[in-house]
CSV table of C-alpha atoms in Angstrom, one decimal:
chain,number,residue,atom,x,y,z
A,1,UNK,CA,-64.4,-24.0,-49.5
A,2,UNK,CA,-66.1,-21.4,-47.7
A,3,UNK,CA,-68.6,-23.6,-46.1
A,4,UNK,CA,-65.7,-25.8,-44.9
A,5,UNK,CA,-64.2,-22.7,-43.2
A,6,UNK,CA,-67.5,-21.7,-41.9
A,7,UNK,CA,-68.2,-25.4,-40.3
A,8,UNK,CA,-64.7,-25.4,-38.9
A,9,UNK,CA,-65.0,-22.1,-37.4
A,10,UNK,CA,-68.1,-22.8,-35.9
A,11,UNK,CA,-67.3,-26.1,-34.0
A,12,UNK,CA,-64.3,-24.4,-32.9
A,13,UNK,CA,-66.3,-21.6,-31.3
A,14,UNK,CA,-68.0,-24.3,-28.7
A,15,UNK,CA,-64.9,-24.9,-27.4
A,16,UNK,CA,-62.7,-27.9,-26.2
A,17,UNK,CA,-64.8,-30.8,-25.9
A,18,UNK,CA,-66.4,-31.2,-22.4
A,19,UNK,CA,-67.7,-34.0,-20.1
A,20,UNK,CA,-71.8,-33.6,-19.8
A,21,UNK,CA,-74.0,-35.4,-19.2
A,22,UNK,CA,-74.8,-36.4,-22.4
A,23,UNK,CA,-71.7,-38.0,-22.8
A,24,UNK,CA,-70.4,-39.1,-19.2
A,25,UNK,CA,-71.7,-42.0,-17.4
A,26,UNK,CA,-72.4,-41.3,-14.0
A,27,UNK,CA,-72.8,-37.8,-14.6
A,28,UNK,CA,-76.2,-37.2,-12.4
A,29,UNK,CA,-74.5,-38.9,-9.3
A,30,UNK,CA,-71.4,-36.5,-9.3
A,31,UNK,CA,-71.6,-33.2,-7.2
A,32,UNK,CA,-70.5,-30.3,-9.4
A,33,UNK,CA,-67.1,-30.4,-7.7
A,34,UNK,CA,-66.7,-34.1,-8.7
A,35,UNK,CA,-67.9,-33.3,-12.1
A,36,UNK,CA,-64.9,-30.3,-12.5
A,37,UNK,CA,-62.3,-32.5,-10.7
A,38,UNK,CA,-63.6,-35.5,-13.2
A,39,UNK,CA,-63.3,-33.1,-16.2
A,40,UNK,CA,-59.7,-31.6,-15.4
A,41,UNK,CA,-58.3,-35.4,-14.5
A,42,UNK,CA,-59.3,-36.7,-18.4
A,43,UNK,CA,-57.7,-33.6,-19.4
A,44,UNK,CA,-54.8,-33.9,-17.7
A,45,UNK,CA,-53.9,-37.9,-18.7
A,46,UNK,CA,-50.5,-38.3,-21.0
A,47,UNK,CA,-51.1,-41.9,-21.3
A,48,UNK,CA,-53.4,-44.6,-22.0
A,49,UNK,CA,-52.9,-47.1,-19.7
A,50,UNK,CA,-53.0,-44.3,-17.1
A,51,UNK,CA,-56.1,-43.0,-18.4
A,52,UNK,CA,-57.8,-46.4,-19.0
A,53,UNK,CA,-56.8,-47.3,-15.2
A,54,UNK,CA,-58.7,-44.0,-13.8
A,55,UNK,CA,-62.3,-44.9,-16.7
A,56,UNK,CA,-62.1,-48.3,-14.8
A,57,UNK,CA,-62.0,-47.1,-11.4
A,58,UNK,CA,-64.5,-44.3,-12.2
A,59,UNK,CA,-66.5,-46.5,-13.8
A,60,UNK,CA,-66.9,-49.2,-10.6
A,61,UNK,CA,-67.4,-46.1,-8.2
A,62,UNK,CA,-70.3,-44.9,-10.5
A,63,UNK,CA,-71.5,-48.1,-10.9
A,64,UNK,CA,-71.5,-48.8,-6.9
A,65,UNK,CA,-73.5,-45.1,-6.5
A,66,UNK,CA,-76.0,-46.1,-8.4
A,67,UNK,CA,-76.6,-49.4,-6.7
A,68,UNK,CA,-76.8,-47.6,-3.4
A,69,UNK,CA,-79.3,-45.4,-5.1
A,70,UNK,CA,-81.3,-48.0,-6.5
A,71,UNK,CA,-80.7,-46.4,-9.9
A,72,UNK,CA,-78.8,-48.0,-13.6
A,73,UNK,CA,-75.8,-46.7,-14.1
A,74,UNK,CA,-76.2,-45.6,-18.2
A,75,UNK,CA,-73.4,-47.2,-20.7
A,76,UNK,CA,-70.4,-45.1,-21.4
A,77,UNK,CA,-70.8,-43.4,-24.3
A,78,UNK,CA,-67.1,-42.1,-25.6
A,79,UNK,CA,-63.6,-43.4,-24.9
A,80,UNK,CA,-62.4,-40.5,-23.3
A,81,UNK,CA,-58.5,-42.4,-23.6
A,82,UNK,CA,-59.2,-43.0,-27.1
A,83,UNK,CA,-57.0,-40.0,-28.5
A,84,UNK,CA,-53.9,-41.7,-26.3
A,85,UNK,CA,-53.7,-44.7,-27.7
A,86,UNK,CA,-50.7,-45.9,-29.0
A,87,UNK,CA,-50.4,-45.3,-33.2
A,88,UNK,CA,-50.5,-48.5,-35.2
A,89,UNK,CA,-47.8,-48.7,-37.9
A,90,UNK,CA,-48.7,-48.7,-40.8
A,91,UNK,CA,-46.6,-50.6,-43.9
């Protein structure tokens, strides 16, 4: 039991979860103020549709930044919407 508390103490320590860029595509080709604007917007979302609608169009502007640039844009690696999706009823 101890350990549990210990492990759950510790990952709340870090913090609320944060975009990086170990998990946010795009990342490198956002100025810092895009990356804080970026951030607050997914944390600001009440719904899925609404959230899913902004990961598209963010996604298609990263995408066309890196084409300009010559780069590949990296996969998305979290569904940032994912903890607004509607519950499934369960019988």
């Amino acid at each position: 039991m101890a350990c549990l508390l210990a492990a759950c103490a510790s990952s709340l320590a870090r913090g609320p979860w944060r975009a990086s860029d170990q998990n946010t595509s795009g990342w490198d080709l956002m100025s810092p103020e895009e990356r804080i604007g970026h951030q607050a917007r997914i944390r600001g979302f009440k719904s899925y549709d609404e959230c899913q609608a902004y990961r598209r169009e963010h996604h298609q502007a990263m995408e066309e930044r890196a084409r300009r640039e010559g780069r590949q844009l990296g996969a998305g690696r979290r569904d940032f919407c994912s903890h607004l999706s509607p519950a499934v009823p369960q019988r």
